[in-house]
Amino acid sequence: MGGCVSVSSGSNNGDRVSSSCLNSRSNARRRKKRSLSGRITSLQHLSHIPNRIFTNGKSKTSCIFTQQGRKGVNQDAMLVWEDFDSEDAIFCGIFDGHGPHGHLVSRKVRDTLPSKLLSFLHSQESKGNRSSINCFNRKSKLDQGNSEGGISTEDQLSSKWKEAFLKSYKSMDKELRSHPSLDCFCSGSTAVTIVKQGLILFMGSIGDSRAILGSRDNNNTMVAVQLTVDLKPDLPKEAERIKRCRGRVFALQDEPEVCRVWLPFDDAPGLAMARAFGDFCLKDYGVISIPEFSHRVLTEMDQFVVLASDGVWDVLSNEEVVEIVSTAPTRSSAARILVDAAAREWKLKYPTSKMDDCAVVCMYLDGKMDNESDLEDQGICVATNPNYSSFTATESDEGHNSEPTLRRNYTVRSAEDSDPNNRIQIEIEEKQNAVNATSEDQNWSGLEGVTRVNSLVQLPRFSGEKLNS
């Protein structure tokens, strides 16, 4: 925060700030600028940033795990970034892609959105608001209830993070629209992102990925608290906005429980969410990328946070997820055990449907994780071990060289038209999952059927007659 509190002794009312304070403020701004510049430069090499994990494994406070479903390449992405902005801040997020290039969109958002959030947060601080507060005696402010104009410190922090979330999400969607090689016209991604700073959670989300809190009630019983809202088209406010923009909202006869967004002139694409990154074919018809923001002050009763894609929430309730995570034999295995439970439920509840991709982040609020020696004593493999799971996905994170080279137009291309390097990467992932699949999974894969909940039912045909009419 800085410690510049000196005031000129020649001032009776304390309004004049000493020259040393002004110099300190100027130097602090220069240091801040250099620090931010260096941090943004380091973001160009994301895979080498310490305390940042994006594949199956664990960190000091969290464990993450993803498993490919039965629809093709895994389109889920996940991230835990500790020491985010400061030592007491942690960023975690789940990003669920959909459409022909959804896996590329979700990874692009995973790699870019956090740095945008940091950039907008620091740009706010560089305006001088934070420095001006530090250069006056804060004791008088604390005596007045630690408030400024009736606004508490908590509300000030929330306002700062809300603005950063809104701007970063908007900038992310704008970058996807103008991306030179990634066609997001009929592809997109959800996002559920949380920043834990001290004892406060700041949350922003779009789409139907979800975050919940595992907490204890007065009887010391574990309970589930839902932190985010599934932003689906059947929510009254979402449906009203879409219809005002001439988009259509209805469910198909063979899946009456799933409302979708449709173009006004064609029964396509059938998007199963009201907000998303990308999906620019529907951005003029009510689908937006503005996140739903909220914050929550943690208590000593709060134990952990779980973020997961809809592949988990389609088959498990909030209460079931909390029970599974809280009873896991080790903290580092909680995410994997939860994904395994979701996979079993898919087989039981929807045996003729294709299982969706599942991704989970479990963040423990006391900042503790199992020691590797404890896991070895119990015969449990550590998540950081390459053999931790037979479902460990491989992907390139060095920039975005694996993205296909696509021309920017409004036609829909198949995956076979993508860049050969990207096809090789996808083939590697598919082969690895095929080789490591258990015999039980192989038997189940013989059951063919329609997907229960697809993000997109079909790709737009864009009939010329309907469009012109």
Short mmCIF file of C-alpha atoms in Angstrom, two decimals:
data_model
loop_
_atom_site.label_atom_id
_atom_site.label_comp_id
_atom_site.label_asym_id
_atom_site.label_seq_id
_atom_site.Cartn_x
_atom_site.Cartn_y
_atom_site.Cartn_z
CA MET A 1 0.00 0.00 0.00
CA GLY A 2 2.95 2.37 0.61
CA GLY A 3 3.68 4.34 3.75
CA CYS A 4 3.77 8.00 2.70
CA VAL A 5 1.85 9.85 5.40
CA SER A 6 4.02 12.94 6.03
CA VAL A 7 2.26 16.32 6.00
CA SER A 8 3.90 19.75 6.01
CA SER A 9 4.35 21.01 9.57
CA GLY A 10 3.76 24.55 8.37
CA SER A 11 0.14 23.77 7.54
CA ASN A 12 -2.42 24.12 10.26
CA ASN A 13 -5.20 22.29 8.46
CA GLY A 14 -3.08 19.48 6.98
CA ASP A 15 -4.07 20.27 3.38
CA ARG A 16 -0.53 20.92 2.16
CA VAL A 17 1.46 17.85 1.27
CA SER A 18 5.21 17.89 1.69
CA SER A 19 7.52 17.80 -1.31
CA SER A 20 8.98 14.51 -0.08
CA CYS A 21 5.51 13.01 -0.20
CA LEU A 22 4.99 14.26 -3.74
CA ASN A 23 8.34 12.82 -4.79
CA SER A 24 7.44 9.54 -3.13
CA ARG A 25 4.16 9.44 -5.00
CA SER A 26 5.91 10.16 -8.30
CA ASN A 27 8.53 7.47 -7.67
CA ALA A 28 5.85 5.01 -6.64
CA ARG A 29 3.97 5.61 -9.88
CA ARG A 30 7.15 5.04 -11.90
CA ARG A 31 7.92 1.84 -10.00
CA LYS A 32 4.35 0.68 -10.48
CA LYS A 33 4.55 1.35 -14.20
CA ARG A 34 7.82 -0.53 -14.53
CA SER A 35 6.47 -3.40 -12.43
CA LEU A 36 3.32 -3.68 -14.55
CA SER A 37 5.34 -3.48 -17.77
CA GLY A 38 7.61 -6.27 -16.62
CA ARG A 39 4.68 -8.40 -15.51
CA ILE A 40 2.86 -8.01 -18.82
CA THR A 41 6.07 -8.89 -20.66
CA SER A 42 6.35 -12.05 -18.58
CA LEU A 43 2.81 -12.99 -19.54
CA GLN A 44 4.10 -13.73 -23.02
CA HIS A 45 5.60 -16.90 -21.55
CA LEU A 46 2.61 -18.14 -19.59
CA SER A 47 3.74 -21.71 -19.20
CA HIS A 48 6.83 -20.57 -17.26
CA ILE A 49 5.04 -18.33 -14.77
CA PRO A 50 5.47 -19.78 -11.25
CA ASN A 51 2.39 -20.80 -9.27
CA ARG A 52 0.26 -21.04 -12.42
CA ILE A 53 -1.23 -24.45 -13.29
CA PHE A 54 -3.54 -25.25 -16.20
CA THR A 55 -3.30 -29.05 -16.60
CA ASN A 56 -4.20 -31.89 -14.24
CA GLY A 57 -2.33 -31.37 -11.01
CA LYS A 58 -2.18 -29.40 -7.79
CA SER A 59 -0.76 -26.19 -6.38
CA LYS A 60 -0.21 -24.93 -2.85
CA THR A 61 -3.93 -24.32 -2.33
CA SER A 62 -5.82 -26.05 -5.14
CA CYS A 63 -6.19 -29.13 -7.29
CA ILE A 64 -7.52 -29.23 -10.85
CA PHE A 65 -8.59 -32.03 -13.16
CA THR A 66 -10.26 -32.43 -16.56
CA GLN A 67 -11.46 -35.43 -18.52
CA GLN A 68 -12.49 -35.59 -22.15
CA GLY A 69 -16.07 -36.61 -22.86
CA ARG A 70 -17.46 -38.56 -25.81
CA LYS A 71 -18.01 -35.66 -28.19
CA GLY A 72 -14.48 -35.26 -29.56
CA VAL A 73 -11.58 -33.10 -28.46
CA ASN A 74 -11.76 -31.80 -24.89
CA GLN A 75 -13.11 -28.25 -25.10
CA ASP A 76 -12.79 -27.47 -21.37
CA ALA A 77 -9.92 -25.37 -20.04
CA MET A 78 -9.02 -24.50 -16.45
CA LEU A 79 -6.57 -22.36 -14.55
CA VAL A 80 -5.29 -21.65 -11.04
CA TRP A 81 -2.89 -18.74 -10.68
CA GLU A 82 -1.51 -18.11 -7.21
CA ASP A 83 0.24 -14.86 -6.23
CA PHE A 84 -2.06 -13.18 -8.71
CA ASP A 85 -1.44 -9.42 -8.45
CA SER A 86 -0.26 -9.91 -4.84
CA GLU A 87 0.81 -12.69 -2.51
CA ASP A 88 -2.63 -12.95 -0.93
CA ALA A 89 -4.54 -13.11 -4.25
CA ILE A 90 -5.49 -16.25 -6.19
CA PHE A 91 -7.19 -16.41 -9.59
CA CYS A 92 -9.05 -19.53 -10.66
CA GLY A 93 -11.30 -20.16 -13.63
CA ILE A 94 -13.14 -22.73 -15.73
CA PHE A 95 -13.72 -22.14 -19.45
CA ASP A 96 -16.03 -24.44 -21.44
CA GLY A 97 -15.75 -24.10 -25.21
CA HIS A 98 -18.39 -25.02 -27.79
CA GLY A 99 -18.69 -25.03 -31.55
CA PRO A 100 -16.18 -26.21 -34.17
CA HIS A 101 -13.31 -24.21 -32.63
CA GLY A 102 -14.52 -24.14 -29.03
CA HIS A 103 -11.40 -25.82 -27.67
CA LEU A 104 -9.26 -23.04 -29.13
CA VAL A 105 -11.57 -20.31 -27.85
CA SER A 106 -11.58 -21.66 -24.29
CA ARG A 107 -7.77 -21.89 -24.22
CA LYS A 108 -7.42 -18.43 -25.70
CA VAL A 109 -9.70 -17.01 -23.00
CA ARG A 110 -7.86 -18.96 -20.31
CA ASP A 111 -4.52 -17.52 -21.39
CA THR A 112 -5.62 -13.95 -22.08
CA LEU A 113 -8.44 -12.99 -19.71
CA PRO A 114 -6.40 -13.08 -16.45
CA SER A 115 -3.73 -10.76 -17.86
CA LYS A 116 -6.43 -8.37 -19.06
CA LEU A 117 -7.95 -8.41 -15.58
CA LEU A 118 -4.58 -7.50 -14.09
CA SER A 119 -4.00 -4.78 -16.65
CA PHE A 120 -7.32 -3.04 -16.02
CA LEU A 121 -6.90 -3.40 -12.27
CA HIS A 122 -3.49 -1.73 -12.37
CA SER A 123 -4.70 1.00 -14.71
CA GLN A 124 -7.30 1.94 -12.11
CA GLU A 125 -4.69 2.13 -9.40
CA SER A 126 -2.42 4.27 -11.57
CA LYS A 127 -5.06 6.98 -11.75
CA GLY A 128 -3.84 8.23 -8.40
CA ASN A 129 -6.75 7.29 -6.20
CA ARG A 130 -4.74 4.79 -4.25
CA SER A 131 -1.69 7.07 -3.97
CA SER A 132 -3.68 10.05 -2.75
CA ILE A 133 -5.21 7.98 0.02
CA ASN A 134 -1.78 6.76 1.15
CA CYS A 135 -0.37 10.28 1.35
CA PHE A 136 -2.74 11.41 4.10
CA ASN A 137 -3.11 10.30 7.68
CA ARG A 138 -5.27 7.18 7.56
CA LYS A 139 -5.84 7.20 11.30
CA SER A 140 -8.52 9.83 11.03
CA LYS A 141 -10.24 7.78 8.35
CA LEU A 142 -10.24 4.72 10.58
CA ASP A 143 -11.72 6.80 13.40
CA GLN A 144 -14.54 7.73 11.07
CA GLY A 145 -15.44 4.09 10.48
CA ASN A 146 -12.89 3.46 7.76
CA SER A 147 -15.24 4.88 5.20
CA GLU A 148 -15.10 7.61 2.62
CA GLY A 149 -18.35 9.38 1.92
CA GLY A 150 -20.27 6.53 3.55
CA ILE A 151 -18.62 3.88 1.32
CA SER A 152 -16.92 1.05 3.19
CA THR A 153 -13.52 -0.35 2.26
CA GLU A 154 -15.22 -3.58 1.20
CA ASP A 155 -17.50 -1.68 -1.19
CA GLN A 156 -14.56 0.28 -2.59
CA LEU A 157 -12.67 -2.97 -3.29
CA SER A 158 -15.77 -4.51 -4.82
CA SER A 159 -16.29 -1.49 -7.07
CA LYS A 160 -12.66 -1.64 -8.21
CA TRP A 161 -12.81 -5.35 -9.03
CA LYS A 162 -16.22 -5.05 -10.68
CA GLU A 163 -14.93 -2.42 -13.09
CA ALA A 164 -11.88 -4.55 -13.85
CA PHE A 165 -14.03 -7.63 -14.50
CA LEU A 166 -16.44 -5.77 -16.77
CA LYS A 167 -13.68 -4.12 -18.81
CA SER A 168 -11.58 -7.27 -19.14
CA TYR A 169 -14.53 -9.38 -20.30
CA LYS A 170 -15.49 -6.72 -22.85
CA SER A 171 -11.91 -6.45 -24.09
CA MET A 172 -11.63 -10.25 -24.31
CA ASP A 173 -14.70 -10.53 -26.52
CA LYS A 174 -13.49 -7.65 -28.68
CA GLU A 175 -10.15 -9.38 -29.19
CA LEU A 176 -11.86 -12.62 -30.21
CA ARG A 177 -13.98 -10.75 -32.77
CA SER A 178 -10.91 -9.26 -34.44
CA HIS A 179 -8.64 -12.29 -34.06
CA PRO A 180 -6.80 -12.81 -37.38
CA SER A 181 -6.82 -16.62 -37.36
CA LEU A 182 -9.51 -17.81 -34.94
CA ASP A 183 -13.05 -17.87 -36.32
CA CYS A 184 -15.47 -17.36 -33.42
CA PHE A 185 -18.56 -16.73 -35.53
CA CYS A 186 -20.16 -20.03 -34.48
CA SER A 187 -17.75 -20.96 -31.67
CA GLY A 188 -17.44 -19.62 -28.15
CA SER A 189 -16.75 -20.31 -24.51
CA THR A 190 -18.27 -19.88 -21.08
CA ALA A 191 -16.26 -18.53 -18.16
CA VAL A 192 -16.55 -18.70 -14.40
CA THR A 193 -13.71 -16.80 -12.74
CA ILE A 194 -12.95 -16.05 -9.10
CA VAL A 195 -10.30 -13.91 -7.47
CA LYS A 196 -9.70 -14.56 -3.78
CA GLN A 197 -7.99 -11.56 -2.20
CA GLY A 198 -7.54 -11.90 1.52
CA LEU A 199 -10.93 -12.87 2.94
CA ILE A 200 -13.03 -11.70 0.00
CA LEU A 201 -14.11 -13.57 -3.12
CA PHE A 202 -14.72 -11.54 -6.30
CA MET A 203 -16.64 -13.46 -8.96
CA GLY A 204 -17.47 -12.90 -12.61
CA SER A 205 -19.19 -15.43 -14.87
CA ILE A 206 -20.93 -15.92 -18.20
CA GLY A 207 -22.60 -19.06 -19.47
CA ASP A 208 -23.50 -22.19 -17.50
CA SER A 209 -20.26 -23.12 -15.76
CA ARG A 210 -20.75 -22.74 -12.02
CA ALA A 211 -18.97 -22.04 -8.73
CA ILE A 212 -20.13 -23.19 -5.30
CA LEU A 213 -18.85 -22.81 -1.76
CA GLY A 214 -18.48 -25.64 0.74
CA SER A 215 -19.19 -24.31 4.22
CA ARG A 216 -20.21 -25.52 7.66
CA ASP A 217 -23.47 -24.51 9.33
CA ASN A 218 -24.13 -23.99 13.01
CA ASN A 219 -24.39 -27.77 13.48
CA ASN A 220 -20.95 -28.26 11.90
CA THR A 221 -22.58 -29.92 8.89
CA MET A 222 -21.20 -29.32 5.41
CA VAL A 223 -23.59 -27.31 3.24
CA ALA A 224 -23.41 -26.03 -0.33
CA VAL A 225 -23.74 -22.36 -1.20
CA GLN A 226 -24.10 -21.50 -4.89
CA LEU A 227 -21.88 -18.52 -5.75
CA THR A 228 -22.79 -17.95 -9.41
CA VAL A 229 -25.93 -18.16 -11.53
CA ASP A 230 -26.21 -20.44 -14.56
CA LEU A 231 -26.92 -17.86 -17.25
CA LYS A 232 -29.20 -19.90 -19.49
CA PRO A 233 -31.82 -18.67 -21.96
CA ASP A 234 -34.75 -19.82 -19.81
CA LEU A 235 -34.00 -17.24 -17.10
CA PRO A 236 -36.71 -14.55 -17.38
CA LYS A 237 -34.32 -11.58 -17.61
CA GLU A 238 -32.10 -13.34 -20.12
CA ALA A 239 -35.01 -14.47 -22.28
CA GLU A 240 -36.53 -10.97 -22.22
CA ARG A 241 -33.28 -9.38 -23.42
CA ILE A 242 -32.83 -11.93 -26.21
CA LYS A 243 -36.39 -11.48 -27.44
CA ARG A 244 -36.02 -7.69 -27.43
CA CYS A 245 -33.08 -8.19 -29.79
CA ARG A 246 -35.20 -10.38 -32.11
CA GLY A 247 -33.53 -13.60 -31.01
CA ARG A 248 -35.75 -16.58 -30.34
CA VAL A 249 -35.78 -18.81 -27.24
CA PHE A 250 -37.38 -22.25 -27.25
CA ALA A 251 -36.60 -25.90 -26.57
CA LEU A 252 -36.69 -28.75 -29.06
CA GLN A 253 -39.35 -31.42 -28.70
CA ASP A 254 -36.85 -34.19 -28.00
CA GLU A 255 -35.18 -32.19 -25.17
CA PRO A 256 -37.91 -30.02 -23.60
CA GLU A 257 -35.75 -29.25 -20.56
CA VAL A 258 -33.06 -27.40 -22.58
CA CYS A 259 -33.95 -23.91 -23.81
CA ARG A 260 -31.80 -22.58 -26.63
CA VAL A 261 -31.16 -19.34 -28.51
CA TRP A 262 -32.04 -19.26 -32.20
CA LEU A 263 -31.59 -16.78 -35.01
CA PRO A 264 -34.72 -14.84 -36.02
CA PHE A 265 -34.54 -16.10 -39.61
CA ASP A 266 -33.37 -19.70 -39.16
CA ASP A 267 -33.61 -22.60 -36.71
CA ALA A 268 -29.91 -22.34 -35.89
CA PRO A 269 -27.56 -22.46 -34.07
CA GLY A 270 -29.46 -23.42 -30.90
CA LEU A 271 -27.05 -22.07 -28.27
CA ALA A 272 -27.77 -23.47 -24.81
CA MET A 273 -26.60 -20.35 -22.93
CA ALA A 274 -27.54 -16.67 -22.85
CA ARG A 275 -24.03 -15.24 -22.38
CA ALA A 276 -20.73 -16.35 -23.85
CA PHE A 277 -17.47 -15.25 -25.35
CA GLY A 278 -17.54 -15.48 -29.13
CA ASP A 279 -20.72 -16.77 -30.85
CA PHE A 280 -20.81 -13.61 -32.94
CA CYS A 281 -23.60 -15.00 -35.11
CA LEU A 282 -25.87 -14.30 -32.11
CA LYS A 283 -24.31 -11.16 -30.63
CA ASP A 284 -26.79 -8.95 -32.53
CA TYR A 285 -29.68 -11.05 -31.25
CA GLY A 286 -29.32 -10.88 -27.48
CA VAL A 287 -26.33 -13.07 -26.54
CA ILE A 288 -23.84 -10.94 -24.61
CA SER A 289 -20.46 -11.32 -22.90
CA ILE A 290 -21.14 -9.01 -19.93
CA PRO A 291 -20.33 -10.98 -16.77
CA GLU A 292 -22.54 -11.32 -13.74
CA PHE A 293 -20.40 -9.90 -10.92
CA SER A 294 -20.66 -10.48 -7.18
CA HIS A 295 -18.46 -10.62 -4.10
CA ARG A 296 -18.58 -12.50 -0.81
CA VAL A 297 -16.78 -12.05 2.48
CA LEU A 298 -15.44 -15.35 3.78
CA THR A 299 -15.83 -16.61 7.35
CA GLU A 300 -14.01 -19.27 9.34
CA MET A 301 -16.88 -21.66 8.52
CA ASP A 302 -16.10 -21.59 4.78
CA GLN A 303 -13.94 -24.52 3.72
CA PHE A 304 -13.45 -24.65 -0.06
CA VAL A 305 -14.65 -23.40 -3.45
CA VAL A 306 -15.47 -25.68 -6.38
CA LEU A 307 -15.62 -24.46 -9.97
CA ALA A 308 -16.78 -26.85 -12.67
CA SER A 309 -18.07 -26.98 -16.23
CA ASP A 310 -21.64 -28.04 -16.97
CA GLY A 311 -20.51 -31.60 -17.60
CA VAL A 312 -20.40 -31.95 -13.82
CA TRP A 313 -23.52 -29.94 -12.97
CA ASP A 314 -25.66 -31.82 -15.52
CA VAL A 315 -25.41 -34.97 -13.40
CA LEU A 316 -24.45 -33.86 -9.86
CA SER A 317 -26.18 -31.45 -7.48
CA ASN A 318 -24.41 -28.79 -5.42
CA GLU A 319 -24.88 -30.88 -2.29
CA GLU A 320 -23.46 -34.01 -3.90
CA VAL A 321 -20.40 -32.10 -5.10
CA VAL A 322 -19.73 -30.68 -1.64
CA GLU A 323 -20.08 -34.13 -0.07
CA ILE A 324 -17.70 -35.72 -2.59
CA VAL A 325 -15.03 -33.04 -2.16
CA SER A 326 -15.30 -32.89 1.65
CA THR A 327 -14.95 -36.68 1.98
CA ALA A 328 -12.09 -37.11 -0.49
CA PRO A 329 -9.23 -39.10 1.11
CA THR A 330 -6.76 -36.35 0.21
CA ARG A 331 -7.22 -32.79 -0.92
CA SER A 332 -5.03 -33.21 -3.97
CA SER A 333 -7.25 -36.02 -5.24
CA ALA A 334 -10.58 -34.20 -4.74
CA ALA A 335 -10.89 -32.81 -8.29
CA ARG A 336 -10.10 -36.17 -9.89
CA ILE A 337 -12.53 -38.01 -7.61
CA LEU A 338 -15.26 -35.50 -8.44
CA VAL A 339 -14.73 -35.94 -12.20
CA ASP A 340 -14.78 -39.72 -11.78
CA ALA A 341 -18.08 -39.46 -9.90
CA ALA A 342 -19.56 -37.31 -12.66
CA ALA A 343 -18.45 -39.86 -15.29
CA ARG A 344 -20.20 -42.66 -13.39
CA GLU A 345 -23.37 -40.61 -13.10
CA TRP A 346 -23.38 -39.93 -16.85
CA LYS A 347 -23.35 -43.68 -17.48
CA LEU A 348 -26.15 -44.33 -14.99
CA LYS A 349 -28.46 -41.42 -15.81
CA TYR A 350 -27.89 -41.04 -19.55
CA PRO A 351 -26.55 -44.37 -20.87
CA THR A 352 -27.46 -43.54 -24.49
CA SER A 353 -26.05 -40.02 -24.42
CA LYS A 354 -22.51 -38.91 -25.01
CA MET A 355 -20.79 -37.77 -21.84
CA ASP A 356 -19.78 -34.11 -21.82
CA ASP A 357 -16.27 -32.87 -21.04
CA CYS A 358 -15.71 -32.28 -17.33
CA ALA A 359 -13.31 -29.82 -15.70
CA VAL A 360 -12.99 -29.06 -11.98
CA VAL A 361 -11.05 -26.66 -9.79
CA CYS A 362 -11.07 -27.20 -6.00
CA MET A 363 -9.60 -24.30 -4.03
CA TYR A 364 -9.14 -24.72 -0.27
CA LEU A 365 -9.66 -21.49 1.63
CA ASP A 366 -7.26 -22.21 4.47
CA GLY A 367 -4.40 -22.25 1.93
CA LYS A 368 -3.28 -25.77 2.75
CA MET A 369 -2.69 -28.81 0.57
CA ASP A 370 -1.54 -32.37 1.26
CA ASN A 371 2.14 -33.08 1.57
CA GLU A 372 3.49 -35.47 -1.02
CA SER A 373 4.86 -37.71 1.75
CA ASP A 374 1.35 -38.05 3.20
CA LEU A 375 0.03 -39.15 -0.18
CA GLU A 376 2.80 -41.68 -0.65
CA ASP A 377 2.09 -43.16 2.77
CA GLN A 378 -1.51 -43.68 1.69
CA GLY A 379 -0.50 -45.13 -1.67
CA ILE A 380 -2.07 -42.26 -3.63
CA CYS A 381 -0.28 -40.83 -6.61
CA VAL A 382 0.41 -37.11 -6.57
CA ALA A 383 -1.33 -35.01 -9.19
CA THR A 384 1.93 -33.53 -10.39
CA ASN A 385 3.20 -36.98 -11.33
CA PRO A 386 2.95 -37.58 -15.09
CA ASN A 387 1.24 -40.90 -14.33
CA TYR A 388 -1.25 -39.27 -11.98
CA SER A 389 -4.16 -40.11 -14.24
CA SER A 390 -4.73 -42.01 -17.41
CA PHE A 391 -6.86 -39.11 -18.58
CA THR A 392 -4.19 -36.43 -18.35
CA ALA A 393 -4.56 -34.24 -21.43
CA THR A 394 -1.66 -32.86 -23.40
CA GLU A 395 -1.73 -29.50 -25.02
CA SER A 396 0.68 -26.86 -26.20
CA ASP A 397 0.70 -23.67 -24.17
CA GLU A 398 3.57 -21.87 -25.83
CA GLY A 399 1.67 -18.97 -27.33
CA HIS A 400 -1.04 -19.95 -29.76
CA ASN A 401 0.90 -21.64 -32.51
CA SER A 402 -1.55 -24.54 -32.46
CA GLU A 403 -4.43 -22.36 -33.58
CA PRO A 404 -5.62 -22.93 -37.13
CA THR A 405 -4.98 -20.35 -39.79
CA LEU A 406 -8.43 -19.28 -40.91
CA ARG A 407 -9.66 -16.56 -43.19
CA ARG A 408 -12.06 -14.10 -41.59
CA ASN A 409 -15.38 -14.64 -43.28
CA TYR A 410 -18.85 -15.74 -42.30
CA THR A 411 -18.85 -19.26 -43.60
CA VAL A 412 -18.68 -22.36 -41.46
CA ARG A 413 -15.77 -24.71 -42.00
CA SER A 414 -15.28 -28.20 -40.74
CA ALA A 415 -12.46 -29.22 -38.43
CA GLU A 416 -10.69 -30.93 -41.31
CA ASP A 417 -10.14 -27.54 -42.95
CA SER A 418 -8.06 -26.32 -40.01
CA ASP A 419 -4.31 -26.02 -39.86
CA PRO A 420 -2.48 -29.41 -40.06
CA ASN A 421 -0.44 -28.63 -36.94
CA ASN A 422 -3.64 -28.24 -34.96
CA ARG A 423 -5.00 -31.52 -36.33
CA ILE A 424 -1.84 -33.28 -35.19
CA GLN A 425 -2.27 -31.86 -31.68
CA ILE A 426 -5.91 -32.98 -31.57
CA GLU A 427 -4.98 -36.43 -32.84
CA ILE A 428 -2.37 -36.78 -30.09
CA GLU A 429 -4.97 -35.95 -27.45
CA GLU A 430 -7.51 -38.36 -28.93
CA LYS A 431 -4.98 -41.19 -29.20
CA GLN A 432 -3.81 -40.70 -25.64
CA ASN A 433 -7.36 -40.85 -24.31
CA ALA A 434 -8.13 -43.89 -26.47
CA VAL A 435 -5.06 -45.82 -25.32
CA ASN A 436 -5.61 -45.04 -21.65
CA ALA A 437 -9.34 -45.73 -21.57
CA THR A 438 -10.41 -48.51 -19.21
CA SER A 439 -12.21 -51.60 -20.43
CA GLU A 440 -15.39 -50.33 -18.80
CA ASP A 441 -15.18 -47.12 -20.77
CA GLN A 442 -14.55 -49.05 -23.96
CA ASN A 443 -17.71 -51.11 -23.44
CA TRP A 444 -19.73 -47.99 -22.73
CA SER A 445 -18.41 -46.19 -25.80
CA GLY A 446 -20.29 -48.73 -27.90
CA LEU A 447 -23.57 -47.16 -26.80
CA GLU A 448 -24.38 -44.64 -29.45
CA GLY A 449 -26.99 -41.94 -29.03
CA VAL A 450 -27.69 -38.28 -29.31
CA THR A 451 -25.96 -35.86 -27.02
CA ARG A 452 -28.19 -34.86 -24.13
CA VAL A 453 -27.00 -31.28 -23.77
CA ASN A 454 -25.04 -29.87 -26.67
CA SER A 455 -24.04 -26.22 -26.51
CA LEU A 456 -24.89 -25.97 -30.21
CA VAL A 457 -27.54 -28.08 -31.86
CA GLN A 458 -26.46 -27.32 -35.41
CA LEU A 459 -24.45 -24.81 -37.35
CA PRO A 460 -26.26 -21.96 -39.09
CA ARG A 461 -27.38 -22.61 -42.63
CA PHE A 462 -28.09 -18.92 -43.27
CA SER A 463 -30.66 -19.50 -45.95
CA GLY A 464 -30.43 -16.69 -48.46
CA GLU A 465 -34.19 -16.54 -48.92
CA LYS A 466 -34.87 -16.21 -45.22
CA LEU A 467 -32.08 -13.73 -44.72
CA ASN A 468 -33.28 -11.45 -47.50
CA SER A 469 -36.87 -11.64 -46.34
#
